[in-house]
PDB file of C-alpha atoms in Angstrom:
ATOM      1  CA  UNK A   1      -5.780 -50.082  55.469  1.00 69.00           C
ATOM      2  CA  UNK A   2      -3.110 -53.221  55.183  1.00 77.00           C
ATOM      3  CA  UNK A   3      -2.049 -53.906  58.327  1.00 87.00           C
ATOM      4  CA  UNK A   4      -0.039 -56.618  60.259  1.00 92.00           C
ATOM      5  CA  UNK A   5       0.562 -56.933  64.552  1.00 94.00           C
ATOM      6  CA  UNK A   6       2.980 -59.177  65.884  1.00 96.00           C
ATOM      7  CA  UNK A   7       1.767 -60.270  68.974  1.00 95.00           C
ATOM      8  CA  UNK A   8       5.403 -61.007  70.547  1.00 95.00           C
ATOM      9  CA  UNK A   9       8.943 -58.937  70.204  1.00 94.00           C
ATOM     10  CA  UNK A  10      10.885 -61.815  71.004  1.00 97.00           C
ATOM     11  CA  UNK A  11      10.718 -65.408  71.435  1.00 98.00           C
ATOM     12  CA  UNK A  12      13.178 -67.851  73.318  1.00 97.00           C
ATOM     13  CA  UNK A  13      12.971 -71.555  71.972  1.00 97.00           C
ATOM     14  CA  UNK A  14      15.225 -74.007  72.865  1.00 97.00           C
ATOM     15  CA  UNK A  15      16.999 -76.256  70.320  1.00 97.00           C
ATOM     16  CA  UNK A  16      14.731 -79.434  68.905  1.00 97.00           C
ATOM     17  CA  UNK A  17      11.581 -77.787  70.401  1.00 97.00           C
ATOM     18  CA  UNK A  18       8.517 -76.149  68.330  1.00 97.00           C
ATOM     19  CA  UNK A  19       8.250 -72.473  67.129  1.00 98.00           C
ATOM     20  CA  UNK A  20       5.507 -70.060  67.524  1.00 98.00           C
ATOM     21  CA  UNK A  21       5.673 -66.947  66.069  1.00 98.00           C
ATOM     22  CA  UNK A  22       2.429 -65.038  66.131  1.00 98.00           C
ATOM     23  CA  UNK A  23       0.941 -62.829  64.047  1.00 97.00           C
ATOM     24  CA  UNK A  24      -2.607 -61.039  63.497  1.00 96.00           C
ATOM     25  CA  UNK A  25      -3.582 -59.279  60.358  1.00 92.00           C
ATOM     26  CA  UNK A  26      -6.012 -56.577  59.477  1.00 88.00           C
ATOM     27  CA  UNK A  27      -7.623 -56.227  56.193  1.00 78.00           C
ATOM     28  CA  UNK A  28     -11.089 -55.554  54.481  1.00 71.00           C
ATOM     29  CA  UNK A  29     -10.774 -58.219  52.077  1.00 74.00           C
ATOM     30  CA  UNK A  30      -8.666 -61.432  51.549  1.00 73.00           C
ATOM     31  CA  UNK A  31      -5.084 -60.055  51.779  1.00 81.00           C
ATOM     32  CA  UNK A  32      -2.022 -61.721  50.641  1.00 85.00           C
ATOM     33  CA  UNK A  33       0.676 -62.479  53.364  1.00 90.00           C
ATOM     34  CA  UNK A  34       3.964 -63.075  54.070  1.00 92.00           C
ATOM     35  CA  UNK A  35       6.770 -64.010  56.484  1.00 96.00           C
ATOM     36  CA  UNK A  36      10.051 -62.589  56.146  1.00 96.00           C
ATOM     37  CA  UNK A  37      13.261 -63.625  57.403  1.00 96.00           C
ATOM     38  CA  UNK A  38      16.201 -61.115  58.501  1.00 94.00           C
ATOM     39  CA  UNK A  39      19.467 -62.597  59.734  1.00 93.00           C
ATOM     40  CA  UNK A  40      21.902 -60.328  61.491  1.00 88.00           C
ATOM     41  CA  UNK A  41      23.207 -57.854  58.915  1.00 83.00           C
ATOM     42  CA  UNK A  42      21.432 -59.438  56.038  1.00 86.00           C
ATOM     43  CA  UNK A  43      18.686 -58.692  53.952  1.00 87.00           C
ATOM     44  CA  UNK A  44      15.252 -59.557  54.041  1.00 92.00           C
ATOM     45  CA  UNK A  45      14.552 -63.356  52.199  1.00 93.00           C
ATOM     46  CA  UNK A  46      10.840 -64.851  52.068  1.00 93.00           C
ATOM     47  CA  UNK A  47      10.106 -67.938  53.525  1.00 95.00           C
ATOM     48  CA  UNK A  48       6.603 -68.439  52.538  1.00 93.00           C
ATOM     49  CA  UNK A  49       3.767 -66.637  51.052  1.00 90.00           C
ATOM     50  CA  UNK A  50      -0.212 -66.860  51.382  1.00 88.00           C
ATOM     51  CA  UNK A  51      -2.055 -66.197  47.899  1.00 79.00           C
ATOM     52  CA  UNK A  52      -5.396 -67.437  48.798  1.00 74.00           C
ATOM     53  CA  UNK A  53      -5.000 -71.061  47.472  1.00 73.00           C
ATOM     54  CA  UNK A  54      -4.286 -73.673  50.372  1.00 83.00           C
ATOM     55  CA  UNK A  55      -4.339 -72.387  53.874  1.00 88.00           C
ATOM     56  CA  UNK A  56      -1.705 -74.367  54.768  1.00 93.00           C
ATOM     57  CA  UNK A  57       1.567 -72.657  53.356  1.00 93.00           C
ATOM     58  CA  UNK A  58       5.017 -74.587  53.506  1.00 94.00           C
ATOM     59  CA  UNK A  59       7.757 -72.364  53.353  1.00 94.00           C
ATOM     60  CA  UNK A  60      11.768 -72.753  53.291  1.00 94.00           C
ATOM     61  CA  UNK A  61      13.604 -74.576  56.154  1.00 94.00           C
ATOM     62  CA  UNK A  62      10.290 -76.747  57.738  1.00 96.00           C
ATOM     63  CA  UNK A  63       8.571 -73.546  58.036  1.00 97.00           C
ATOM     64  CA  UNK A  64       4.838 -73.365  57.309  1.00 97.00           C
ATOM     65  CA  UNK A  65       2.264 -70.879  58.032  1.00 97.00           C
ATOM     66  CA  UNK A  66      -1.777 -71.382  58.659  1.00 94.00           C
ATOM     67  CA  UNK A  67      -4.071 -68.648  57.330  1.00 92.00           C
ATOM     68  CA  UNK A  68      -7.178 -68.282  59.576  1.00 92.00           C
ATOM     69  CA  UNK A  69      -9.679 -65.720  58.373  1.00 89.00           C
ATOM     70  CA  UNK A  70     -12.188 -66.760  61.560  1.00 90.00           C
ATOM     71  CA  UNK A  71      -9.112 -65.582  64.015  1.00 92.00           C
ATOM     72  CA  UNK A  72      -7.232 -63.233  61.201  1.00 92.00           C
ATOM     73  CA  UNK A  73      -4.210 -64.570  62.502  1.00 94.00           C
ATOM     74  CA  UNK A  74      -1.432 -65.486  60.178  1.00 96.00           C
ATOM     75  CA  UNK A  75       1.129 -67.944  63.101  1.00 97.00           C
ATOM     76  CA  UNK A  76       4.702 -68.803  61.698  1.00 98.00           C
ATOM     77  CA  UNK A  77       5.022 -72.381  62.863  1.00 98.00           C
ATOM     78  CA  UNK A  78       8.475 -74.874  62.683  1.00 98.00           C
ATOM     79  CA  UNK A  79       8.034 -78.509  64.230  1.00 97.00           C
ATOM     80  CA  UNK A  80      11.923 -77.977  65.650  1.00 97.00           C
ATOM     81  CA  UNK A  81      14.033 -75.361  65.635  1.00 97.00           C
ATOM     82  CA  UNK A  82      17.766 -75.054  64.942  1.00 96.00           C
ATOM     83  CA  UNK A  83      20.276 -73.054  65.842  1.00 96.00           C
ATOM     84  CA  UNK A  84      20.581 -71.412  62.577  1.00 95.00           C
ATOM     85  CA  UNK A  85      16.994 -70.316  63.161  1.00 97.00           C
ATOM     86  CA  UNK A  86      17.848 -67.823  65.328  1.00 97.00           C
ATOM     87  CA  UNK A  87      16.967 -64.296  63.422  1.00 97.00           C
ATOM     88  CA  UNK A  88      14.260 -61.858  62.466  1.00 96.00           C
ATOM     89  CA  UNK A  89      11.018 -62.761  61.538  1.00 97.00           C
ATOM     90  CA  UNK A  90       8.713 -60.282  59.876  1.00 96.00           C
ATOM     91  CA  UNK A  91       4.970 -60.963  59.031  1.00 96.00           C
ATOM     92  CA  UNK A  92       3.944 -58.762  55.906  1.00 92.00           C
ATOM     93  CA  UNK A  93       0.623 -57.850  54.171  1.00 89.00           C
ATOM     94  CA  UNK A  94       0.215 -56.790  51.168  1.00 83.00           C
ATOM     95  CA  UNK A  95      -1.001 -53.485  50.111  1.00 68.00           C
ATOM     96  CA  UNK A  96      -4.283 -53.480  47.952  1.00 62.00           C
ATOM     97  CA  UNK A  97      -3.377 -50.268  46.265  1.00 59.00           C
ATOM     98  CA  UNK A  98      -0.400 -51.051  44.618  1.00 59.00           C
ATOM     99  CA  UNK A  99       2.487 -53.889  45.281  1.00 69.00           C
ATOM    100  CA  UNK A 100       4.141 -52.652  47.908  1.00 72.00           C
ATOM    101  CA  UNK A 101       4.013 -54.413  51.668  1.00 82.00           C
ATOM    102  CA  UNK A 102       3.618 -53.229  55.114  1.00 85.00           C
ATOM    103  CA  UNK A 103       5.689 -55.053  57.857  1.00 90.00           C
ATOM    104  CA  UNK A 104       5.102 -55.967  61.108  1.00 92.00           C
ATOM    105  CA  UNK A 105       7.688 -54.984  63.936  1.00 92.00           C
ATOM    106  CA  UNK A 106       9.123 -58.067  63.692  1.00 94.00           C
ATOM    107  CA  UNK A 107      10.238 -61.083  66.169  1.00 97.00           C
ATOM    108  CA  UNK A 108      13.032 -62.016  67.321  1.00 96.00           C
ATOM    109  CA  UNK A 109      14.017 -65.708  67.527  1.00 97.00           C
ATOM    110  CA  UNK A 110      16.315 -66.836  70.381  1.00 97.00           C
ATOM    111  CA  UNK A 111      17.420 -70.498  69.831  1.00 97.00           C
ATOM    112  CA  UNK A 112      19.589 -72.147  73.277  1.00 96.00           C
ATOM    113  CA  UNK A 113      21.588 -74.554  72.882  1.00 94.00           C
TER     114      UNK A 113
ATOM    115  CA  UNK B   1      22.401 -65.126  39.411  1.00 62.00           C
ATOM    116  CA  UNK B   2      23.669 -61.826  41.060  1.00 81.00           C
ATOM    117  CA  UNK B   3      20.782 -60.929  43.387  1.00 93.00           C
ATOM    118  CA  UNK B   4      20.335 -56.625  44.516  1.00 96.00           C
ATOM    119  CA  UNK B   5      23.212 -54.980  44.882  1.00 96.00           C
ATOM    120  CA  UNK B   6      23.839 -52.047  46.910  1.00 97.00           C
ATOM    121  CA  UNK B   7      25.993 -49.550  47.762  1.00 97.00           C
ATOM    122  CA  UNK B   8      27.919 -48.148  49.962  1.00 97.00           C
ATOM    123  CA  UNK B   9      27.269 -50.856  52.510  1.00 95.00           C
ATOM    124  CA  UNK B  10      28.561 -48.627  55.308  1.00 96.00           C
ATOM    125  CA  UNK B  11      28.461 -44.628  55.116  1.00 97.00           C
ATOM    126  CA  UNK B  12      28.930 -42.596  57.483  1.00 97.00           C
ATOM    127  CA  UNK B  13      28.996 -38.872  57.513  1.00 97.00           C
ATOM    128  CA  UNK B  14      28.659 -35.307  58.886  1.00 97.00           C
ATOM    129  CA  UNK B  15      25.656 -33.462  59.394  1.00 97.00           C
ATOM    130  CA  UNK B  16      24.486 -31.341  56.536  1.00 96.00           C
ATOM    131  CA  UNK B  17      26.524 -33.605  53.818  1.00 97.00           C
ATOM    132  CA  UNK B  18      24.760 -34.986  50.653  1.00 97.00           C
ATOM    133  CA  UNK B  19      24.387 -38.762  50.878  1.00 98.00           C
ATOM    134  CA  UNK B  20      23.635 -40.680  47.724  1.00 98.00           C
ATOM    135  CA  UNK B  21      22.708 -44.504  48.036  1.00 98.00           C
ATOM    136  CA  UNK B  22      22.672 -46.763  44.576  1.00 98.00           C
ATOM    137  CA  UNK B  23      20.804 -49.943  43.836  1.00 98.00           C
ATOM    138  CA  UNK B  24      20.805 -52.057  41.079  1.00 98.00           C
ATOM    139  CA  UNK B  25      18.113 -54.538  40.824  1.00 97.00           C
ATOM    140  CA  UNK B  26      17.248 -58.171  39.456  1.00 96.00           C
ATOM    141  CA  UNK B  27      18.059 -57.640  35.700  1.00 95.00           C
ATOM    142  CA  UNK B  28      14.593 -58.445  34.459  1.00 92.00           C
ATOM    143  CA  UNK B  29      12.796 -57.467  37.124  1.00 92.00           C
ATOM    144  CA  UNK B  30      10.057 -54.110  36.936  1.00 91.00           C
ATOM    145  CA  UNK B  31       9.315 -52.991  40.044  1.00 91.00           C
ATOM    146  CA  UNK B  32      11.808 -51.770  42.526  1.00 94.00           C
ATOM    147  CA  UNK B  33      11.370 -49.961  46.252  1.00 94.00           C
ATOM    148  CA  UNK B  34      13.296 -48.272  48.729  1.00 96.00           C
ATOM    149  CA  UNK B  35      12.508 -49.197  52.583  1.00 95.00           C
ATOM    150  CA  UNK B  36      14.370 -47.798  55.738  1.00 96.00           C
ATOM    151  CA  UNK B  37      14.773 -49.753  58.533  1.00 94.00           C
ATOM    152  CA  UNK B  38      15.104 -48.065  62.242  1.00 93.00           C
ATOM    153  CA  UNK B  39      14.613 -49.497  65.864  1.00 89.00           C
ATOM    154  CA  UNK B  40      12.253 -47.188  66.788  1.00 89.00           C
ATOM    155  CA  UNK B  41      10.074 -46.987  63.406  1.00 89.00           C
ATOM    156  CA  UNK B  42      10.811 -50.615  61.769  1.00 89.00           C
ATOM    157  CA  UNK B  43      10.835 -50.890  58.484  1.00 91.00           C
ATOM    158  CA  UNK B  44       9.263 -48.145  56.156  1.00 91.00           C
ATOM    159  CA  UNK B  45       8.519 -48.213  52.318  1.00 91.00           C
ATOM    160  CA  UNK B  46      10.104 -44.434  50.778  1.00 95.00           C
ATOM    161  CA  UNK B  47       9.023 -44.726  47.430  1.00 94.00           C
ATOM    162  CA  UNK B  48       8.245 -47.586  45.117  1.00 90.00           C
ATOM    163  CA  UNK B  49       9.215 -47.365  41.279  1.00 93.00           C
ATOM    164  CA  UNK B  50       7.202 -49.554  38.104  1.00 89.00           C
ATOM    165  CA  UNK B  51       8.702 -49.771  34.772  1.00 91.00           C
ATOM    166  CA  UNK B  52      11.155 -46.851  36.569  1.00 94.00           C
ATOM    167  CA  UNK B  53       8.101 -44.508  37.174  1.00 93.00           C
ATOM    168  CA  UNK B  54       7.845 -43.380  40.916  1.00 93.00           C
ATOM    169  CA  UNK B  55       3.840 -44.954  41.749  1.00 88.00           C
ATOM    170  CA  UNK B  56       4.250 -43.508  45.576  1.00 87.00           C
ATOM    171  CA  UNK B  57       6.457 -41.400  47.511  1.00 91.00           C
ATOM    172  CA  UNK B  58       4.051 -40.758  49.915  1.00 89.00           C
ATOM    173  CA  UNK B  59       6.479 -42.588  52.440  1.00 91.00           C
ATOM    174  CA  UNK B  60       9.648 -40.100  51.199  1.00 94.00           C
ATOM    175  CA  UNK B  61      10.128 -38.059  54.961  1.00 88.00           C
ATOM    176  CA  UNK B  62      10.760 -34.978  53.429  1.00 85.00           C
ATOM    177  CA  UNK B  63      12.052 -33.024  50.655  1.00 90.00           C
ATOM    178  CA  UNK B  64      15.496 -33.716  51.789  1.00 95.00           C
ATOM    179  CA  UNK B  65      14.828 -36.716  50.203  1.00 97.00           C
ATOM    180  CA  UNK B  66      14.593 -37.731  46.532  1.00 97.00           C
ATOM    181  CA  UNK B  67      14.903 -41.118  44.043  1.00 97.00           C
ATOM    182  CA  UNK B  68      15.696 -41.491  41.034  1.00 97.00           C
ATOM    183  CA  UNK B  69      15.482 -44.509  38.486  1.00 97.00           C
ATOM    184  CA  UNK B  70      17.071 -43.570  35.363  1.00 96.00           C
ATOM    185  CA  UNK B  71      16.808 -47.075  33.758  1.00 95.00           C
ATOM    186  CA  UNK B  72      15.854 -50.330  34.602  1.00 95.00           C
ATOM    187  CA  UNK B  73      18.891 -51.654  36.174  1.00 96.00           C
ATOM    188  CA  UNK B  74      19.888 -48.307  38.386  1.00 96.00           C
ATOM    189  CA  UNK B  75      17.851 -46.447  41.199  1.00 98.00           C
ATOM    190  CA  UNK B  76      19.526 -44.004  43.582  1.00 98.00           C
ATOM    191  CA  UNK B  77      17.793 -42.552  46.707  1.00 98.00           C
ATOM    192  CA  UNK B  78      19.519 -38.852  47.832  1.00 98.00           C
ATOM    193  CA  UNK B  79      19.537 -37.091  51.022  1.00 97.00           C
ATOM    194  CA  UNK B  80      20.207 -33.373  51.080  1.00 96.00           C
ATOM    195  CA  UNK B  81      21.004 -32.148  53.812  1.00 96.00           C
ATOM    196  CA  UNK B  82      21.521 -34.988  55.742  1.00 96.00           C
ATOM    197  CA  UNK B  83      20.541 -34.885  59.692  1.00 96.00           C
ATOM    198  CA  UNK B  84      21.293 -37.443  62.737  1.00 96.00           C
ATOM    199  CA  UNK B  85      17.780 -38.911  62.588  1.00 95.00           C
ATOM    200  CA  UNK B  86      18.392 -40.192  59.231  1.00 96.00           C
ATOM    201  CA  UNK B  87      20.664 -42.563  60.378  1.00 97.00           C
ATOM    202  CA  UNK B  88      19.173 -46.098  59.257  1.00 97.00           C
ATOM    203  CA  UNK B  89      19.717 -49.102  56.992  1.00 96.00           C
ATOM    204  CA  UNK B  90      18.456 -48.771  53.973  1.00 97.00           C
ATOM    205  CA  UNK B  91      17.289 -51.577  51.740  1.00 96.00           C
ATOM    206  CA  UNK B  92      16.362 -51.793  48.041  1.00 96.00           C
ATOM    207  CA  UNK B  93      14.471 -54.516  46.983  1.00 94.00           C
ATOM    208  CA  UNK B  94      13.279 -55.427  43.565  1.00 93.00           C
ATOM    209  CA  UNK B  95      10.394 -57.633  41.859  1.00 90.00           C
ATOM    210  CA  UNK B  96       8.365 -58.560  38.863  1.00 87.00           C
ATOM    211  CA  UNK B  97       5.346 -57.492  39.081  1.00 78.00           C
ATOM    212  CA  UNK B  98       2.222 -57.238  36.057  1.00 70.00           C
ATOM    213  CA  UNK B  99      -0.251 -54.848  36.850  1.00 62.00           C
ATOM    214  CA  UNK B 100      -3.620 -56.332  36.556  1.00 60.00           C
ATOM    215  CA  UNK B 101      -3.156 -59.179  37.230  1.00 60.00           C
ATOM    216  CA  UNK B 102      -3.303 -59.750  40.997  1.00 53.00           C
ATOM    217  CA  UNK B 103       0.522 -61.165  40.795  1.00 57.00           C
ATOM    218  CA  UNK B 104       2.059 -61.080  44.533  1.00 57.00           C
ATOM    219  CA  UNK B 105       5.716 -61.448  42.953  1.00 68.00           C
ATOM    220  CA  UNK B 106       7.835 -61.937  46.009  1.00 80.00           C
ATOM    221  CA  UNK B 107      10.523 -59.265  46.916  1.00 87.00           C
ATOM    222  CA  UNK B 108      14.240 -60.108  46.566  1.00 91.00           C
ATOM    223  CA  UNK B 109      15.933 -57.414  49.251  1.00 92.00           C
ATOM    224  CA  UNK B 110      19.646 -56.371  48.612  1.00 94.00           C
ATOM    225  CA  UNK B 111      21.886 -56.171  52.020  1.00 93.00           C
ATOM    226  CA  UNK B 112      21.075 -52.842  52.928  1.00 95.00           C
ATOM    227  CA  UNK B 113      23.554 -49.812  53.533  1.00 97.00           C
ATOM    228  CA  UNK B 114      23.925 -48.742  56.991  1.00 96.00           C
ATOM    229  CA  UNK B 115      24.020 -45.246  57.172  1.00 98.00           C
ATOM    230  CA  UNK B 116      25.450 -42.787  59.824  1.00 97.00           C
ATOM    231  CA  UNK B 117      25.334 -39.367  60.435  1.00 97.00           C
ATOM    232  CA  UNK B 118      26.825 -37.565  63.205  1.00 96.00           C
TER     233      UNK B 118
END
């Protein structure tokens, strides 16, 4: 089975400094992924998406992602985070029977000022 | 464009009352799915509809549960009787998806409705 772990609950950046948001994957062949982001009381919008073309996958808002089938990890990266970072973030897999996607447990993103 | 709508936004109600939840998806789009989102659980797929055919409801809790998709542009998910632990946001979400053909058509989520039963 499709299946996604996100190695941290929450993160704490601090404004104008890097983001890490980590996430493994589990699959017996080359899955498709995703990030999700949730803002309070909002709905779910994509940032990015890996369809097994480039690796590297830029998303919305300097986010980009780095498929790595040698570590199965799938990190949410962002050179500098903003305030209006802070939210949600959801790594998603996608199921091979069907279209539907399982979600992580997401991470939350602190940003301080 | 009008992105997924849903409604009520906010419902809360009393034990043992019928709850009915609406969605109307991305005109165009196919494929539309129900997810419920709790602390404990996360977020859960219930039941995933293509061309407004149910594909799986293996995620639908229990028979208190039902959807519906009557046309392309309506989907309603139903709780009867309703119970505490089904208190959750629920989100629709739509897409375009065509079978076959490996598409990975990205999900456009509607705001959710919170839902509360005491």
């Amino acid at each position: 089975a499709q299946s996604v772990t996100q190695l941290d609950s929450h993160v704490s950046v601090s404004e104008g400094t890097p983001v890490l948001l980590r996430c493994n994957y589990s699959s017996s062949y080359s899955p498709s992924l995703f990030w999700y982001v949730q803002h309070p009381n909002k709905g779910l919008q994509l940032l990015l998406k890996y369809t097994s073309a480039a690796t590297l996958v830029k998303g919305i808002n300097g986010f980009e992602a780095e498929f790595k089938k040698s570590e199965t990890s799938f990190h949410l990266t962002k050179p500098s985070a903003h305030m209006s970072d802070a939210a949600e973030y959801f790594c998603v897999v996608r199921r091979n029977s069907g279209y539907a996607l399982n979600f992580g447990k997401g991470t939350s993103l602190l940003v301080t000022p | 464009d009008a992105g997924v709508i849903q409604s009520p936004r906010h419902e809360v109600t009393e034990m043992g009352q019928e709850v009915t939840l609406r969605c109307k998806p991305i005109s165009g789009h196919n494929s539309l799915f129900w997810y419920r989102q709790t602390m404990m659980r996360g977020l859960e797929l219930l039941i995933y509809f293509n061309n407004n055919v149910p594909i799986d409801d293996s995620g639908m809790p229990e028979d208190r549960f039902s959807a519906k998709m009557p046309n392309a542009s309506f989907s309603t998910l139903k709780i009867q009787p309703s119970e505490p632990r089904d208190s959750a946001v629920y989100f629709c979400a739509s897409s375009l998806e065509v079978w076959g053909t490996g598409n990975t058509g990205e999900l456009f989520f509607g705001e959710g409705s919170r839902l509360t039963v005491l």
